[in-house]
GROMACS .gro file of C-alpha atoms in nm:
model
  344
    1MET     CA    1   2.296  -0.527  -2.205
    2GLU     CA    2   2.008  -0.400  -2.416
    3GLY     CA    3   1.768  -0.628  -2.229
    4MET     CA    4   1.890  -0.487  -1.900
    5LYS     CA    5   1.831  -0.129  -2.021
    6ALA     CA    6   1.485  -0.222  -2.147
    7LEU     CA    7   1.403  -0.378  -1.811
    8SER     CA    8   1.529  -0.072  -1.627
    9SER     CA    9   1.322   0.162  -1.847
   10ARG     CA   10   1.008  -0.044  -1.792
   11THR     CA   11   1.069  -0.054  -1.418
   12LEU     CA   12   1.123   0.323  -1.409
   13VAL     CA   13   0.795   0.387  -1.594
   14LEU     CA   14   0.610   0.156  -1.357
   15MET     CA   15   0.763   0.325  -1.053
   16VAL     CA   16   0.670   0.676  -1.176
   17THR     CA   17   0.316   0.562  -1.264
   18TYR     CA   18   0.275   0.395  -0.929
   19GLY     CA   19   0.411   0.702  -0.750
   20VAL     CA   20   0.172   0.947  -0.918
   21ALA     CA   21  -0.129   0.723  -0.857
   22SER     CA   22  -0.028   0.654  -0.497
   23ALA     CA   23   0.018   1.021  -0.412
   24SER     CA   24  -0.309   1.131  -0.571
   25MET     CA   25  -0.511   0.838  -0.438
   26LEU     CA   26  -0.510   0.991  -0.090
   27VAL     CA   27  -0.697   1.308  -0.191
   28VAL     CA   28  -0.927   1.122  -0.430
   29ASN     CA   29  -1.021   0.864  -0.168
   30LYS     CA   30  -1.077   1.134   0.091
   31ALA     CA   31  -1.329   1.299  -0.141
   32ALA     CA   32  -1.484   0.970  -0.254
   33ILE     CA   33  -1.546   0.849   0.101
   34THR     CA   34  -1.770   1.152   0.157
   35ILE     CA   35  -1.980   1.045  -0.143
   36ILE     CA   36  -1.983   0.674  -0.051
   37PRO     CA   37  -1.956   0.685   0.329
   38GLU     CA   38  -1.933   0.309   0.384
   39PRO     CA   39  -1.570   0.191   0.326
   40SER     CA   40  -1.673  -0.159   0.214
   41LEU     CA   41  -1.907  -0.012  -0.052
   42LEU     CA   42  -1.638   0.227  -0.178
   43LEU     CA   43  -1.383  -0.055  -0.194
   44LEU     CA   44  -1.637  -0.280  -0.369
   45THR     CA   45  -1.688  -0.008  -0.630
   46GLN     CA   46  -1.314   0.035  -0.683
   47VAL     CA   47  -1.214  -0.332  -0.678
   48GLY     CA   48  -1.510  -0.445  -0.889
   49SER     CA   49  -1.452  -0.179  -1.154
   50THR     CA   50  -1.082  -0.269  -1.170
   51ALA     CA   51  -1.166  -0.635  -1.232
   52LEU     CA   52  -1.417  -0.538  -1.504
   53LEU     CA   53  -1.173  -0.299  -1.674
   54VAL     CA   54  -0.936  -0.593  -1.721
   55LEU     CA   55  -1.193  -0.868  -1.781
   56VAL     CA   56  -1.399  -0.700  -2.057
   57PRO     CA   57  -1.101  -0.611  -2.285
   58ALA     CA   58  -0.959  -0.960  -2.222
   59LEU     CA   59  -1.286  -1.119  -2.336
   60LEU     CA   60  -1.280  -0.897  -2.644
   61GLY     CA   61  -0.918  -0.986  -2.715
   62VAL     CA   62  -0.793  -0.625  -2.719
   63THR     CA   63  -0.547  -0.636  -2.429
   64PRO     CA   64  -0.176  -0.566  -2.497
   65GLN     CA   65  -0.094  -0.895  -2.323
   66ARG     CA   66  -0.266  -1.232  -2.349
   67VAL     CA   67  -0.480  -1.281  -2.038
   68GLN     CA   68  -0.573  -1.626  -1.912
   69ILE     CA   69  -0.913  -1.550  -1.763
   70ALA     CA   70  -0.957  -1.881  -1.579
   71PRO     CA   71  -0.635  -1.960  -1.391
   72GLU     CA   72  -0.520  -2.307  -1.291
   73ARG     CA   73  -0.654  -2.436  -0.961
   74ARG     CA   74  -0.324  -2.390  -0.774
   75VAL     CA   75  -0.289  -2.034  -0.906
   76ALA     CA   76  -0.649  -1.953  -0.811
   77LEU     CA   77  -0.594  -2.080  -0.456
   78ALA     CA   78  -0.273  -1.879  -0.423
   79TYR     CA   79  -0.436  -1.558  -0.545
   80LEU     CA   80  -0.738  -1.620  -0.323
   81MET     CA   81  -0.502  -1.577  -0.028
   82VAL     CA   82  -0.348  -1.275  -0.201
   83ALA     CA   83  -0.696  -1.120  -0.235
   84ALA     CA   84  -0.766  -1.175   0.137
   85VAL     CA   85  -0.439  -1.008   0.240
   86PHE     CA   86  -0.497  -0.727  -0.011
   87LEU     CA   87  -0.845  -0.657   0.126
   88GLY     CA   88  -0.723  -0.661   0.485
   89THR     CA   89  -0.452  -0.410   0.399
   90ILE     CA   90  -0.664  -0.155   0.213
   91TYR     CA   91  -0.964  -0.180   0.446
   92SER     CA   92  -0.757  -0.134   0.762
   93ASN     CA   93  -0.572   0.147   0.583
   94ILE     CA   94  -0.895   0.340   0.525
   95ARG     CA   95  -1.014   0.277   0.879
   96MET     CA   96  -0.681   0.387   1.023
   97LEU     CA   97  -0.681   0.711   0.823
   98GLN     CA   98  -1.021   0.796   0.969
   99TYR     CA   99  -0.876   0.797   1.322
  100ILE     CA  100  -0.506   0.886   1.315
  101GLY     CA  101  -0.477   1.127   1.021
  102VAL     CA  102  -0.264   1.133   0.709
  103ASN     CA  103   0.073   1.244   0.847
  104THR     CA  104   0.064   0.997   1.137
  105PHE     CA  105  -0.002   0.723   0.885
  106ILE     CA  106   0.295   0.840   0.679
  107VAL     CA  107   0.523   0.820   0.982
  108LEU     CA  108   0.402   0.466   1.051
  109ARG     CA  109   0.446   0.376   0.685
  110CYS     CA  110   0.804   0.501   0.698
  111SER     CA  111   0.877   0.277   0.996
  112THR     CA  112   0.796  -0.045   0.811
  113PRO     CA  113   1.152  -0.095   0.669
  114LEU     CA  114   1.263  -0.141   1.031
  115VAL     CA  115   1.069  -0.465   1.035
  116VAL     CA  116   1.070  -0.559   0.667
  117SER     CA  117   1.452  -0.546   0.646
  118VAL     CA  118   1.477  -0.799   0.930
  119LEU     CA  119   1.212  -1.022   0.775
  120ASP     CA  120   1.395  -0.997   0.442
  121TRP     CA  121   1.701  -1.132   0.623
  122ALA     CA  122   1.509  -1.407   0.800
  123LEU     CA  123   1.279  -1.517   0.519
  124MET     CA  124   1.402  -1.378   0.186
  125GLY     CA  125   1.773  -1.466   0.204
  126ARG     CA  126   1.909  -1.111   0.230
  127GLN     CA  127   2.183  -0.967   0.448
  128LEU     CA  128   2.114  -0.738   0.741
  129PRO     CA  129   2.127  -0.363   0.661
  130SER     CA  130   2.466  -0.200   0.608
  131ARG     CA  131   2.600   0.065   0.845
  132ARG     CA  132   2.465   0.344   0.626
  133SER     CA  133   2.122   0.182   0.610
  134ALA     CA  134   2.128   0.116   0.982
  135ALA     CA  135   2.203   0.486   1.038
  136ALA     CA  136   1.912   0.579   0.809
  137LEU     CA  137   1.679   0.348   1.002
  138THR     CA  138   1.803   0.501   1.327
  139GLY     CA  139   1.707   0.842   1.189
  140VAL     CA  140   1.362   0.707   1.102
  141LEU     CA  141   1.324   0.574   1.455
  142LEU     CA  142   1.435   0.901   1.619
  143CYS     CA  143   1.219   1.122   1.396
  144GLY     CA  144   0.925   0.889   1.445
  145ALA     CA  145   0.967   0.902   1.822
  146ALA     CA  146   0.989   1.283   1.807
  147TYR     CA  147   0.669   1.302   1.604
  148ALA     CA  148   0.491   1.068   1.845
  149TRP     CA  149   0.595   1.286   2.141
  150LEU     CA  150   0.489   1.609   1.968
  151LYS     CA  151   0.161   1.454   1.862
  152SER     CA  152   0.091   1.325   2.212
  153GLN     CA  153   0.154   1.671   2.355
  154SER     CA  154  -0.094   1.817   2.108
  155MET     CA  155  -0.352   1.551   2.196
  156HIS     CA  156  -0.311   1.618   2.569
  157GLU     CA  157  -0.374   1.987   2.511
  158ALA     CA  158  -0.686   1.903   2.309
  159GLN     CA  159  -0.808   1.669   2.584
  160ARG     CA  160  -0.779   1.943   2.845
  161THR     CA  161  -1.009   2.167   2.644
  162THR     CA  162  -1.335   1.988   2.730
  163LEU     CA  163  -1.432   1.667   2.904
  164GLN     CA  164  -1.636   1.560   2.604
  165GLY     CA  165  -1.345   1.618   2.371
  166SER     CA  166  -1.130   1.407   2.604
  167SER     CA  167  -1.375   1.118   2.588
  168MET     CA  168  -1.401   1.137   2.211
  169SER     CA  169  -1.022   1.158   2.177
  170GLY     CA  170  -0.981   0.852   2.396
  171ASP     CA  171  -1.223   0.648   2.186
  172ALA     CA  172  -1.057   0.763   1.867
  173ALA     CA  173  -0.713   0.677   2.006
  174ARG     CA  174  -0.822   0.324   2.097
  175SER     CA  175  -0.982   0.270   1.758
  176GLY     CA  176  -0.676   0.415   1.589
  177LEU     CA  177  -0.444   0.179   1.777
  178PHE     CA  178  -0.661  -0.121   1.688
  179TRP     CA  179  -0.671  -0.044   1.316
  180THR     CA  180  -0.303   0.049   1.317
  181ALA     CA  181  -0.215  -0.294   1.457
  182CYS     CA  182  -0.440  -0.460   1.198
  183TRP     CA  183  -0.288  -0.258   0.914
  184PHE     CA  184   0.069  -0.325   1.025
  185GLY     CA  185   0.012  -0.701   1.034
  186PHE     CA  186  -0.163  -0.707   0.697
  187PHE     CA  187   0.099  -0.476   0.547
  188LEU     CA  188   0.389  -0.702   0.646
  189ALA     CA  189   0.204  -1.000   0.502
  190ASP     CA  190   0.134  -0.794   0.189
  191MET     CA  191   0.499  -0.702   0.142
  192LEU     CA  192   0.641  -1.053   0.191
  193PHE     CA  193   0.363  -1.299   0.104
  194ILE     CA  194   0.234  -1.132  -0.213
  195LYS     CA  195   0.587  -1.094  -0.351
  196HIS     CA  196   0.645  -1.463  -0.281
  197ILE     CA  197   0.327  -1.552  -0.472
  198CYS     CA  198   0.426  -1.327  -0.764
  199ASP     CA  199   0.765  -1.496  -0.782
  200SER     CA  200   0.628  -1.850  -0.738
  201TYR     CA  201   0.334  -1.825  -0.979
  202PRO     CA  202   0.450  -1.638  -1.293
  203CYS     CA  203   0.170  -1.428  -1.445
  204ASN     CA  204   0.171  -1.103  -1.639
  205GLY     CA  205   0.058  -0.779  -1.479
  206LEU     CA  206  -0.295  -0.790  -1.621
  207GLU     CA  207  -0.351  -1.147  -1.500
  208ARG     CA  208  -0.236  -1.060  -1.149
  209THR     CA  209  -0.463  -0.755  -1.147
  210LEU     CA  210  -0.761  -0.962  -1.265
  211TYR     CA  211  -0.704  -1.249  -1.021
  212GLN     CA  212  -0.647  -1.026  -0.717
  213ASN     CA  213  -0.940  -0.792  -0.778
  214GLY     CA  214  -1.172  -1.052  -0.928
  215LEU     CA  215  -1.135  -1.283  -0.629
  216ALA     CA  216  -1.161  -0.991  -0.385
  217THR     CA  217  -1.490  -0.864  -0.533
  218PRO     CA  218  -1.717  -1.143  -0.397
  219MET     CA  219  -1.547  -1.115  -0.056
  220LEU     CA  220  -1.627  -0.744  -0.043
  221ALA     CA  221  -1.979  -0.799  -0.170
  222LEU     CA  222  -2.044  -1.052   0.107
  223ALA     CA  223  -1.900  -0.820   0.370
  224PHE     CA  224  -2.110  -0.531   0.249
  225LEU     CA  225  -2.435  -0.728   0.221
  226THR     CA  226  -2.396  -0.859   0.576
  227SER     CA  227  -2.327  -0.512   0.720
  228SER     CA  228  -2.603  -0.347   0.920
  229ASP     CA  229  -2.613  -0.020   0.725
  230GLY     CA  230  -2.557  -0.154   0.376
  231ALA     CA  231  -2.895  -0.047   0.228
  232HIS     CA  232  -2.869   0.298   0.385
  233SER     CA  233  -2.520   0.347   0.237
  234VAL     CA  234  -2.640   0.250  -0.111
  235ASN     CA  235  -2.935   0.490  -0.095
  236GLU     CA  236  -2.720   0.774   0.037
  237ALA     CA  237  -2.448   0.716  -0.223
  238THR     CA  238  -2.704   0.695  -0.507
  239ALA     CA  239  -2.869   1.019  -0.400
  240ARG     CA  240  -2.541   1.208  -0.384
  241LEU     CA  241  -2.408   1.065  -0.711
  242THR     CA  242  -2.723   1.169  -0.898
  243SER     CA  243  -2.708   1.523  -0.760
  244GLU     CA  244  -2.334   1.599  -0.771
  245THR     CA  245  -2.132   1.588  -1.093
  246ALA     CA  246  -1.811   1.640  -0.896
  247GLY     CA  247  -1.899   1.339  -0.682
  248VAL     CA  248  -1.928   1.117  -0.989
  249ALA     CA  249  -1.591   1.245  -1.113
  250MET     CA  250  -1.422   1.170  -0.779
  251VAL     CA  251  -1.561   0.817  -0.757
  252LEU     CA  252  -1.459   0.746  -1.117
  253ALA     CA  253  -1.114   0.894  -1.049
  254SER     CA  254  -1.075   0.669  -0.744
  255CYS     CA  255  -1.165   0.365  -0.955
  256LEU     CA  256  -0.912   0.463  -1.224
  257ALA     CA  257  -0.643   0.527  -0.964
  258GLY     CA  258  -0.720   0.189  -0.809
  259LEU     CA  259  -0.670   0.018  -1.146
  260VAL     CA  260  -0.337   0.195  -1.203
  261LEU     CA  261  -0.216   0.117  -0.851
  262SER     CA  262  -0.317  -0.248  -0.878
  263TYR     CA  263  -0.151  -0.304  -1.218
  264ALA     CA  264   0.168  -0.107  -1.149
  265GLY     CA  265   0.201  -0.238  -0.794
  266LEU     CA  266   0.160  -0.605  -0.887
  267SER     CA  267   0.395  -0.565  -1.186
  268LEU     CA  268   0.662  -0.410  -0.964
  269ARG     CA  269   0.640  -0.699  -0.716
  270SER     CA  270   0.833  -0.924  -0.952
  271GLU     CA  271   1.084  -0.655  -1.055
  272ILE     CA  272   1.205  -0.506  -0.725
  273SER     CA  273   1.258  -0.647  -0.378
  274SER     CA  274   0.997  -0.620  -0.103
  275THR     CA  275   1.212  -0.368   0.087
  276ALA     CA  276   1.266  -0.158  -0.227
  277PHE     CA  277   0.890  -0.160  -0.283
  278THR     CA  278   0.844  -0.043   0.075
  279VAL     CA  279   1.087   0.246   0.026
  280LEU     CA  280   0.914   0.339  -0.301
  281GLY     CA  281   0.586   0.364  -0.113
  282VAL     CA  282   0.751   0.584   0.147
  283VAL     CA  283   0.887   0.823  -0.116
  284CYS     CA  284   0.540   0.845  -0.270
  285LYS     CA  285   0.414   0.976   0.061
  286MET     CA  286   0.613   1.299   0.013
  287GLY     CA  287   0.370   1.387  -0.262
  288SER     CA  288   0.085   1.284  -0.036
  289ILE     CA  289   0.206   1.529   0.229
  290VAL     CA  290   0.197   1.816  -0.020
  291LEU     CA  291  -0.154   1.724  -0.135
  292ASN     CA  292  -0.265   1.676   0.224
  293GLU     CA  293  -0.140   2.021   0.325
  294LEU     CA  294  -0.309   2.181   0.025
  295PHE     CA  295  -0.643   2.000   0.014
  296VAL     CA  296  -0.716   1.768   0.309
  297GLU     CA  297  -0.605   1.834   0.667
  298PRO     CA  298  -0.302   2.062   0.723
  299GLU     CA  299  -0.076   1.959   1.009
  300GLY     CA  300  -0.103   2.303   1.170
  301ASP     CA  301   0.241   2.275   1.332
  302LEU     CA  302   0.560   2.351   1.142
  303LEU     CA  303   0.782   2.147   1.374
  304ARG     CA  304   0.569   1.833   1.335
  305LEU     CA  305   0.564   1.882   0.959
  306LEU     CA  306   0.945   1.910   0.954
  307VAL     CA  307   0.974   1.592   1.160
  308VAL     CA  308   0.750   1.408   0.911
  309ALA     CA  309   0.972   1.533   0.628
  310GLY     CA  310   1.274   1.415   0.828
  311VAL     CA  311   1.129   1.065   0.852
  312ILE     CA  312   1.083   1.052   0.477
  313VAL     CA  313   1.433   1.189   0.405
  314CYS     CA  314   1.592   0.934   0.641
  315SER     CA  315   1.394   0.648   0.491
  316SER     CA  316   1.499   0.752   0.141
  317GLN     CA  317   1.863   0.697   0.243
  318TYR     CA  318   1.792   0.336   0.323
  319LYS     CA  319   1.932   0.088   0.070
  320GLN     CA  320   1.814  -0.267   0.032
  321ALA     CA  321   2.057  -0.533   0.149
  322PRO     CA  322   2.201  -0.771  -0.111
  323LYS     CA  323   2.140  -1.143  -0.120
  324ARG     CA  324   2.347  -1.349   0.119
  325ASP     CA  325   2.643  -1.525  -0.041
  326ARG     CA  326   2.575  -1.881  -0.139
  327THR     CA  327   2.823  -2.147  -0.240
  328PRO     CA  328   2.773  -2.214  -0.612
  329GLU     CA  329   2.713  -2.576  -0.708
  330SER     CA  330   2.897  -2.536  -1.038
  331GLY     CA  331   3.256  -2.429  -1.078
  332ASP     CA  332   3.193  -2.112  -1.273
  333GLY     CA  333   3.129  -1.902  -0.959
  334THR     CA  334   2.812  -1.753  -1.104
  335LYS     CA  335   2.570  -1.592  -0.858
  336GLU     CA  336   2.245  -1.560  -1.045
  337ASP     CA  337   2.060  -1.388  -0.762
  338ASP     CA  338   2.321  -1.113  -0.730
  339ASN     CA  339   2.329  -1.060  -1.104
  340ALA     CA  340   1.953  -1.036  -1.116
  341GLU     CA  341   1.962  -0.783  -0.833
  342ASP     CA  342   2.219  -0.572  -1.018
  343ALA     CA  343   1.989  -0.573  -1.322
  344GLN     CA  344   1.719  -0.412  -1.115
   0.00000   0.00000   0.00000
């Protein structure tokens, strides 16, 4: 019983830490991308610094947990795929935010349990959602559809303003759809595949953080070096960082937030289900909405803002489905999976 309470307390701390970092990361990244305008360079800075912040203390032997710096070959191959999925998710996320805006992204993020819950049933051995959860998902679908209609009406009005604005809106819409599709595919893989790797290859939180970010760093470096405007981005970023103290603070804050998100997120993968992790991310977006309205790009329409809030409220009522019943091989009737789920 004491172990269960200790596990619950640890999980709660991780969830709160992840939530604060996730909500603030939006504003910090928005500011950092103006200092380092090339997304691959910004991500390289964040991912590389995260790997170093784990690697250096591990080499010095001052980490709270023992870190195996060089993983086994099978673990390295597994986390190489994790790093690729991770990079695809965060890169397409940044690109998508550039075109569709923060609140539209939040609505899309809220819709992911519609798909993840089905994939949990098909691939992770869970039941389909209960009636209450199905009603919550229906509310998400209806609010999401309402937001899409209201947003489309607003876009049509903007397109009628000028012909040039219409052309630019059309290009932005096509780019937004492309990156949204990319993000959605990577996100689903992130939710299901990375959790499977975390469960199949036991590592502590620091090791997962090191392997994911350490293996992702050379991928990002290669992508940045082969980009056409890489040198220009470095020169521009260097010039702005040397002239703006606030810019340095924002970039450093984004790196710190990236470290916290990576550690807390990977630690939570092995402690809560993929659907529960999805819902946690959705709840974090409520804080992002507040920060967005205060500092980034206000919605400008009260009805649309209420619909976004409705999506989040509905998604918060969703409850993860339990494991499907399995016939126990022994005669004691023990269901280890269900007991483990109750402990969460």
